[in-house]
Coordinates of C-alpha atoms and ligand atoms in Angstrom, one line a residue:
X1407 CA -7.6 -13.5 123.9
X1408 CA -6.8 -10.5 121.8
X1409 CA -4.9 -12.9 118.5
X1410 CA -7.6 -15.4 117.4
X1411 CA -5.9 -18.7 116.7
X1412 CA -7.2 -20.7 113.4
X1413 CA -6.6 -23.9 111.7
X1414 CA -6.3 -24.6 108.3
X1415 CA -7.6 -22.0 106.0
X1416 CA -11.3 -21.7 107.7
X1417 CA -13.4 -21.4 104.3
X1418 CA -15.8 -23.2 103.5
X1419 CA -15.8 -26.5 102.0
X1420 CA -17.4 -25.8 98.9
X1421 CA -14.6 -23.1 98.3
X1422 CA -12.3 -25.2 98.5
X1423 CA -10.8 -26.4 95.1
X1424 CA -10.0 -29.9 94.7
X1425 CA -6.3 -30.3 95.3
X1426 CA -5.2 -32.1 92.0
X1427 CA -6.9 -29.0 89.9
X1428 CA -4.8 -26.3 92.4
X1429 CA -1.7 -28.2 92.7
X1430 CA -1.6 -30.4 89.3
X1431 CA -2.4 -34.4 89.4
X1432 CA 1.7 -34.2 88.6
X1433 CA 2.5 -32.4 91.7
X1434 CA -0.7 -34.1 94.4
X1435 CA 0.6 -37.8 93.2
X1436 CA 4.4 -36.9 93.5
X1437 CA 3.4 -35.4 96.8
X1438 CA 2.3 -38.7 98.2
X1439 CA 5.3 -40.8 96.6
X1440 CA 7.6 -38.1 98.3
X1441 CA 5.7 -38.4 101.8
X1442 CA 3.7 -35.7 101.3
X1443 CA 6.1 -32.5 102.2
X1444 CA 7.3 -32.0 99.0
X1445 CA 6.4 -32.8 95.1
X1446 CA 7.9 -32.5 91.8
X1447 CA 6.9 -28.8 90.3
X1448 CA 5.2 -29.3 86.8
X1449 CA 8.0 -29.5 84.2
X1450 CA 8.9 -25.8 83.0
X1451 CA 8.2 -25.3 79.5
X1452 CA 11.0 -26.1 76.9
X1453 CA 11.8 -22.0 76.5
X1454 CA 12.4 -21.6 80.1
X1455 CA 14.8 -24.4 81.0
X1456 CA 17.4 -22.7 82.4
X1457 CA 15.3 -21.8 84.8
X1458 CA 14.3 -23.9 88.0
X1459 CA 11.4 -23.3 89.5
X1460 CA 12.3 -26.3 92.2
X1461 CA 10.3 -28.8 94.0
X1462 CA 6.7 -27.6 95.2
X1463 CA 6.4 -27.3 98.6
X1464 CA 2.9 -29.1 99.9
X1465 CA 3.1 -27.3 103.8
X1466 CA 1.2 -24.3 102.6
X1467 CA -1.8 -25.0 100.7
X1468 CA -3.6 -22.1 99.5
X1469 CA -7.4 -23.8 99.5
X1470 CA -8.1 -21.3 96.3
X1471 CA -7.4 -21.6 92.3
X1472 CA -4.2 -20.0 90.9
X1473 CA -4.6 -17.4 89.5
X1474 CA -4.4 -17.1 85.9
X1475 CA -0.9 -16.1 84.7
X1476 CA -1.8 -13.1 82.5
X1477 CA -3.7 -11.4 85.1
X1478 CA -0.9 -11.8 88.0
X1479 CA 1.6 -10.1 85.6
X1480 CA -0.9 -7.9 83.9
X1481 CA -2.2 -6.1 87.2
X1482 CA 0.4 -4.9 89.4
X1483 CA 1.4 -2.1 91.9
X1484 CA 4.7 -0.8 90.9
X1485 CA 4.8 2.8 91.5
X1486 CA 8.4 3.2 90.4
X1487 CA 6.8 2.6 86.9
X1488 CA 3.4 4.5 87.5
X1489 CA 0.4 4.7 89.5
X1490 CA -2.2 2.6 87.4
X1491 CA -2.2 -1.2 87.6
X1492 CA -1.0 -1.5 83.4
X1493 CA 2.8 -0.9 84.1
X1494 CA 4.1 -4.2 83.1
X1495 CA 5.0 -2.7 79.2
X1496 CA 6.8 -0.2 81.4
X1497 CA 8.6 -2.4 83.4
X1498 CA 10.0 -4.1 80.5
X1499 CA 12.7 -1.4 80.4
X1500 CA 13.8 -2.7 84.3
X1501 CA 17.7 -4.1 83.3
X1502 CA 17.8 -7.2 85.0
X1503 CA 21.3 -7.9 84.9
X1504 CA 23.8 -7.6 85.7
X1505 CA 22.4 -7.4 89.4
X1506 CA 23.9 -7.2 92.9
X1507 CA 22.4 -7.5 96.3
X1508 CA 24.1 -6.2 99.3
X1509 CA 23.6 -7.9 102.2
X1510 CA 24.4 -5.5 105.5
X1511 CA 24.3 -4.3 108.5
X1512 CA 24.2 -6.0 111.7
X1513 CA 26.0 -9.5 110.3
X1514 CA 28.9 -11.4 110.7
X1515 CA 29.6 -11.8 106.7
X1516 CA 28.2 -8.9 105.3
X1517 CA 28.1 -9.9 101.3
X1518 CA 26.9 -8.1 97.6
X1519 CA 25.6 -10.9 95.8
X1520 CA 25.6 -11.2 92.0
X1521 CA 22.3 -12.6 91.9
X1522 CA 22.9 -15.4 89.9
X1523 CA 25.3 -16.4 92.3
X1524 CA 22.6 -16.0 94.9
X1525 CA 20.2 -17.9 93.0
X1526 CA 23.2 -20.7 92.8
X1527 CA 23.6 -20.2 96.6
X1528 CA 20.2 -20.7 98.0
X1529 CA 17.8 -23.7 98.3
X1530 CA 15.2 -22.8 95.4
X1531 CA 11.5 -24.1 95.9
X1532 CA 8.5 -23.3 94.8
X1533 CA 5.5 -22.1 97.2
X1534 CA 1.8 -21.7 96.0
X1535 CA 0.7 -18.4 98.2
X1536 CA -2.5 -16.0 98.3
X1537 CA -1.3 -12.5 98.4
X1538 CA -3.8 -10.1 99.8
X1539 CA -3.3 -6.8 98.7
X1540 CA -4.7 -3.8 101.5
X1541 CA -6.7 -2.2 98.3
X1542 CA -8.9 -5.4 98.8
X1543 CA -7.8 -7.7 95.9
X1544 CA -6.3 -10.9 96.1
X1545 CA -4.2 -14.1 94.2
X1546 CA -2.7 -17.1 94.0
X1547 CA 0.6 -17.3 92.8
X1548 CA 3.1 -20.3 92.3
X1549 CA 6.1 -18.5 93.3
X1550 CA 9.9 -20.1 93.1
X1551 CA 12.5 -18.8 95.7
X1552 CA 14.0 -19.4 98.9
X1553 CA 13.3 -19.1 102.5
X1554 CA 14.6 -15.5 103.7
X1555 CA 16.1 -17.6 106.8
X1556 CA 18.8 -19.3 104.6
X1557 CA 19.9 -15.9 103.3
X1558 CA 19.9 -15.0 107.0
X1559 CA 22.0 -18.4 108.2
X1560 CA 24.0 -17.5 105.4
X1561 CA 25.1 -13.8 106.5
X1562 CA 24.9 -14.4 110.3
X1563 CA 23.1 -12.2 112.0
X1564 CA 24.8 -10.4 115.3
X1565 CA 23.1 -10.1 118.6
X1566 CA 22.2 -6.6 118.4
X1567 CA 20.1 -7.0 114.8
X1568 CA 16.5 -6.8 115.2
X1569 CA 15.1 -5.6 112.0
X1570 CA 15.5 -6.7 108.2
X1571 CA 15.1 -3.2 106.1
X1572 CA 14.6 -4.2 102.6
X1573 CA 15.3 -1.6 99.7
X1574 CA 13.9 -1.3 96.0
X1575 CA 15.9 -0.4 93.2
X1576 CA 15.9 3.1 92.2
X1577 CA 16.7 4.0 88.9
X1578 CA 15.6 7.6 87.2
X1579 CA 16.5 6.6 83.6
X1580 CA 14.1 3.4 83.3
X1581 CA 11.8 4.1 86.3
X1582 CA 9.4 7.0 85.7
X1583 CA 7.1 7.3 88.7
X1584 CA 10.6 8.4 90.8
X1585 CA 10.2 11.5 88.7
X1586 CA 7.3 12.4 91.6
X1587 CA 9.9 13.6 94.0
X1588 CA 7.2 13.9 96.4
X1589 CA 7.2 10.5 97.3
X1590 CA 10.0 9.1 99.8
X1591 CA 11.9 7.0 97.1
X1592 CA 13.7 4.4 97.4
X1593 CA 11.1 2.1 98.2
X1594 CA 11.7 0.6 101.5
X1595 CA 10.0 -2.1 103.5
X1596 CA 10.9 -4.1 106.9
X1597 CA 10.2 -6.5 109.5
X1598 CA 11.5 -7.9 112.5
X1599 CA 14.2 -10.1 112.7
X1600 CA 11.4 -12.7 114.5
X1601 CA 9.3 -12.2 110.8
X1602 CA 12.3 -12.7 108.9
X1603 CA 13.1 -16.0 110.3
X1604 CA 9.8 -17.2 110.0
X1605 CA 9.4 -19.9 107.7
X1606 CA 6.4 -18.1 105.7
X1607 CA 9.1 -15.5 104.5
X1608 CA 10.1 -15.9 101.0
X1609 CA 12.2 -14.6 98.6
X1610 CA 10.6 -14.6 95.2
X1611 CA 12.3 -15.2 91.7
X1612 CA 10.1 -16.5 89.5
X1613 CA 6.6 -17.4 89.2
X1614 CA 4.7 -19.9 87.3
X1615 CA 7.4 -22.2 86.5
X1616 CA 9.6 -19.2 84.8
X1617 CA 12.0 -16.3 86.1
X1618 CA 10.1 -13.6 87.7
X1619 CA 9.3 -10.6 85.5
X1620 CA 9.7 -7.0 86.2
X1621 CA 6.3 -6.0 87.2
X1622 CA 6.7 -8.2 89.9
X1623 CA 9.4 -7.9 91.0
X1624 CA 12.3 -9.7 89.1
X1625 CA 15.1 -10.8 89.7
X1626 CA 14.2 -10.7 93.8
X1627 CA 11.2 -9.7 96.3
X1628 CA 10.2 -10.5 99.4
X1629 CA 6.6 -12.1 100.1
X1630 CA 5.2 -12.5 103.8
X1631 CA 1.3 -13.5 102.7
X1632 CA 0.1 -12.7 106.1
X1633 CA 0.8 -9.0 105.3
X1634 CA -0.8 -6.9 103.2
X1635 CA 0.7 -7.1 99.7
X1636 CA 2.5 -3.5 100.3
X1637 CA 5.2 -4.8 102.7
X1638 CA 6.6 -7.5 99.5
X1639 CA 9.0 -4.8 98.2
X1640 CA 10.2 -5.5 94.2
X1641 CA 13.6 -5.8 92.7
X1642 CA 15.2 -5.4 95.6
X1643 CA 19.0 -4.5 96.2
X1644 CA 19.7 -4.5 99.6
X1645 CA 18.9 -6.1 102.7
X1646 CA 20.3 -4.5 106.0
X1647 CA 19.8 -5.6 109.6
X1648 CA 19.1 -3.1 111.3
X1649 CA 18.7 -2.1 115.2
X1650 CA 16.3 -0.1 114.6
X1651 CA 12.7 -0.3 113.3
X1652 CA 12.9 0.8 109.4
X1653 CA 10.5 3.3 108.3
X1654 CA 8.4 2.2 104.9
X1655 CA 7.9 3.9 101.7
X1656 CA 4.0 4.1 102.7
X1657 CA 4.6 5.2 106.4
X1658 CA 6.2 7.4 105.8
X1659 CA 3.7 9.0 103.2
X1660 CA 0.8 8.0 105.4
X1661 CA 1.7 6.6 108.6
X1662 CA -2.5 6.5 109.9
X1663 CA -3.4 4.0 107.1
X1664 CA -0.2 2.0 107.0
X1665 CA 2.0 1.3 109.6
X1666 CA 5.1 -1.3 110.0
X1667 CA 3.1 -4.8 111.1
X1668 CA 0.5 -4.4 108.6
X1669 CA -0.6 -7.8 109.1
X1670 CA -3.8 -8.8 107.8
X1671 CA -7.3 -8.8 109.7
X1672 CA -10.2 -8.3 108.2
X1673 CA -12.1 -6.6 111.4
X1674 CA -9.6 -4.0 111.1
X1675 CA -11.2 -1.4 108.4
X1676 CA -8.8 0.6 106.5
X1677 CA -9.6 4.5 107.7
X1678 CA -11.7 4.5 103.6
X1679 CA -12.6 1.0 103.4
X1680 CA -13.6 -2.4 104.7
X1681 CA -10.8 -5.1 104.7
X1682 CA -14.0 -7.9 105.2
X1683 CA -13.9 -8.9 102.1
X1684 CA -11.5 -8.9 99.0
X1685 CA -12.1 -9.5 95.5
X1686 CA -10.3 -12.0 93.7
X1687 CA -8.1 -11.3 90.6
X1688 CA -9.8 -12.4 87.4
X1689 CA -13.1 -14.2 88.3
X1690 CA -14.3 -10.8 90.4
X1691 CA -15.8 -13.0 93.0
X1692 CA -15.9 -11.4 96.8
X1693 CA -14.6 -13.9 99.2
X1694 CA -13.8 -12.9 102.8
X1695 CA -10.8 -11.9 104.3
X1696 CA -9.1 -14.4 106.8
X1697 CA -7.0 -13.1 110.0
X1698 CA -3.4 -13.6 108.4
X1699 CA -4.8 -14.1 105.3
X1700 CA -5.2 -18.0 106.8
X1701 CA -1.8 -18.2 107.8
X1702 CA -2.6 -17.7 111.7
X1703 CA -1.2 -21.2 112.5
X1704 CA 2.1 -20.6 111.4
X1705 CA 2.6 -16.8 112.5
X1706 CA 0.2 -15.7 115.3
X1707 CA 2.7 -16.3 118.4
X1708 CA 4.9 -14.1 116.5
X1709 CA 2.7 -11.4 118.0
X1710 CA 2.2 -12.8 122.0
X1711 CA 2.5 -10.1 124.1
X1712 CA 2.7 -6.8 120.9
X1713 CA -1.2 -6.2 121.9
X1714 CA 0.7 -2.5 122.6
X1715 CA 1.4 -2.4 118.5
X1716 CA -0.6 -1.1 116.1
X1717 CA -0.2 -4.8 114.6
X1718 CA -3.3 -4.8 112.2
X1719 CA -2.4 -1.6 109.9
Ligands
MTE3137 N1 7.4 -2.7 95.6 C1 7.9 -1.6 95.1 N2 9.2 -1.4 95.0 N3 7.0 -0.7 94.6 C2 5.6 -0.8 94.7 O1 4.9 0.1 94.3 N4 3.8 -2.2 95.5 C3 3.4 -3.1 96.6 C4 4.3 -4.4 96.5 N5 5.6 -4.1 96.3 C5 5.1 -2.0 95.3 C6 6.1 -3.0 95.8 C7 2.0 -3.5 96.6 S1 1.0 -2.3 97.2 C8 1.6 -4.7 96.3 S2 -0.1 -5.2 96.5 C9 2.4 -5.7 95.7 O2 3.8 -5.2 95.5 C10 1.9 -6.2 94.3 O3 2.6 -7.2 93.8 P1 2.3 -7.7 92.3 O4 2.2 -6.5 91.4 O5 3.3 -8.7 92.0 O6 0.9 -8.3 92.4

């Protein structure tokens, strides 16, 4: 069979972190008062209250530590603010509101969102994820957001939609890196309408308990953790469904080593690299890569009967 099914996160036991140190004894014993689906998110600190970071979702469990804060918002690919992983002093300068998202395209109620009504609008929860990047590092982020299917429900899709094109704020006063005109800017990314839907795709707003910051994205990315880190486009402003496929930022600049699925599989080399393996943000360690990045159960039939696609680049 050409996709692999696999339960659970296939690492080995002695990987595996003891849940009340990933998850917070808070969190693991409101998880089994609550029937185990959802728990209360640790409390956000006192500065941060009008932010809220919702209940933690227990369905995906990430089977690794969280990584540590500083180094999720410390090491980032941004390339609107430069090519080096230190933009996040850069990013600072990113004016997060007032902010709109249009909603378009193929949709009964096509919609610009002030975010904050967004934010009021949607079910907000908080999901511990891995995000594998394809340069072969890795974390564990708490994220807070929404399921992208409830902004879909929300704007109706119409029978002929099926992509989701998402778009990156592009600003030349604040954002340097769009001074290298050779790159395709805006940033774009996209999926199908099938991906969208998916439960696994989220739309991010904060992290660790607070609102999102710039270098990663703030006020609103996507995340779909069994993709390579590249398709989770930042700050984004629009959302379109589309009839046809979108072309990405990076396929467009190099369409041999990274295509549309781009889903993760780490027996598919990169044309300069392994994907086996990945290092992990801030302990260094080399773990190896899962198919999906573990998350197989919940997305392989997504992909029944694509063998055709390039689906692993
Ligand atoms: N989105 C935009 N707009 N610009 C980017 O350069 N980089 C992507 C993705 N989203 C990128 C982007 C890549 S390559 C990765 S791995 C992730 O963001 C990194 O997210 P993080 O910085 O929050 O870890």
């Amino acid at each position: 069979m050409f996709i692999r099914k696999r339960r659970g996160w296939e690492i080995p036991e002695s990987r595996v972190t003891p849940e009340h140190l990933v998850f917070g004894r808070r969190a693991a014993l409101g998880g089994l008062a609550l029937g185990g689906a959802m728990a209360l998110a640790n409390p956000a600190p006192a500065a941060e209250e009008a932010f809220n970071p919702g209940l933690r979702n227990m369905r995906y469990r990430p089977g690794r530590d969280v990584t540590a804060e500083r180094n999720a918002t410390t090491y980032n690919n941004y390339y609107e603010f430069g090519t080096d992983k230190g933009i996040y002093r850069a990013a600072e300068r990113l004016p997060l509101r007032p902010w709109t998202v249009q909603v378009d395209g193929l949709v009964d109620r096509p919609r610009e969102y002030a975010i904050d009504d967004l934010l009021q609008a949607m079910p907000i929860e908080e999901r511990v994820y891995r995000l594998r990047c394809v340069e072969a590092w890795s974390m564990v982020v708490p994220w807070s957001g929404f399921p992208l299917k409830a902004l879909l429900d929300a704007v109706g899709p119409q029978s002929g939609a099926k992509y989701v094109r998402f778009e990156t704020a592009a600003l030349r006063g604040v954002m340097p890196g769009l001074r290298q005109s050779w790159y395709p800017w805006p940033y774009v990314e996209g999926c199908t309408l099938e991906e969208a839907a998916n439960d696994l795709s989220f739309m991010v707003v904060g992290a660790y308990g607070k609102k999102l910051l710039p270098q990663n994205g703030a006020p609103l990315r996507v995340h779909q953790p069994w993709k390579y880190g590249f398709k989770a486009g930042k700050s984004l402003v629009r959302i379109t469904l589309t009839a046809e496929r979108p072309k990405s930022f990076w396929e467009a600049i190099q369409p041999q080593e990274y295509g549309f699925w781009a889903n993760i599989n780490p027996e598919v080399s990169h044309p300069r690299w392994s994907q086996a393996s990945e290092r992990v943000l801030g302990t260094g360690e080399r773990v190896p890569t899962q198919l999906f990045n573990g998350y197989g159960e919940f997305v392989a039939d997504l992909y029944a009967g694509l063998q055709q696609e390039r689906l692993w680049a």
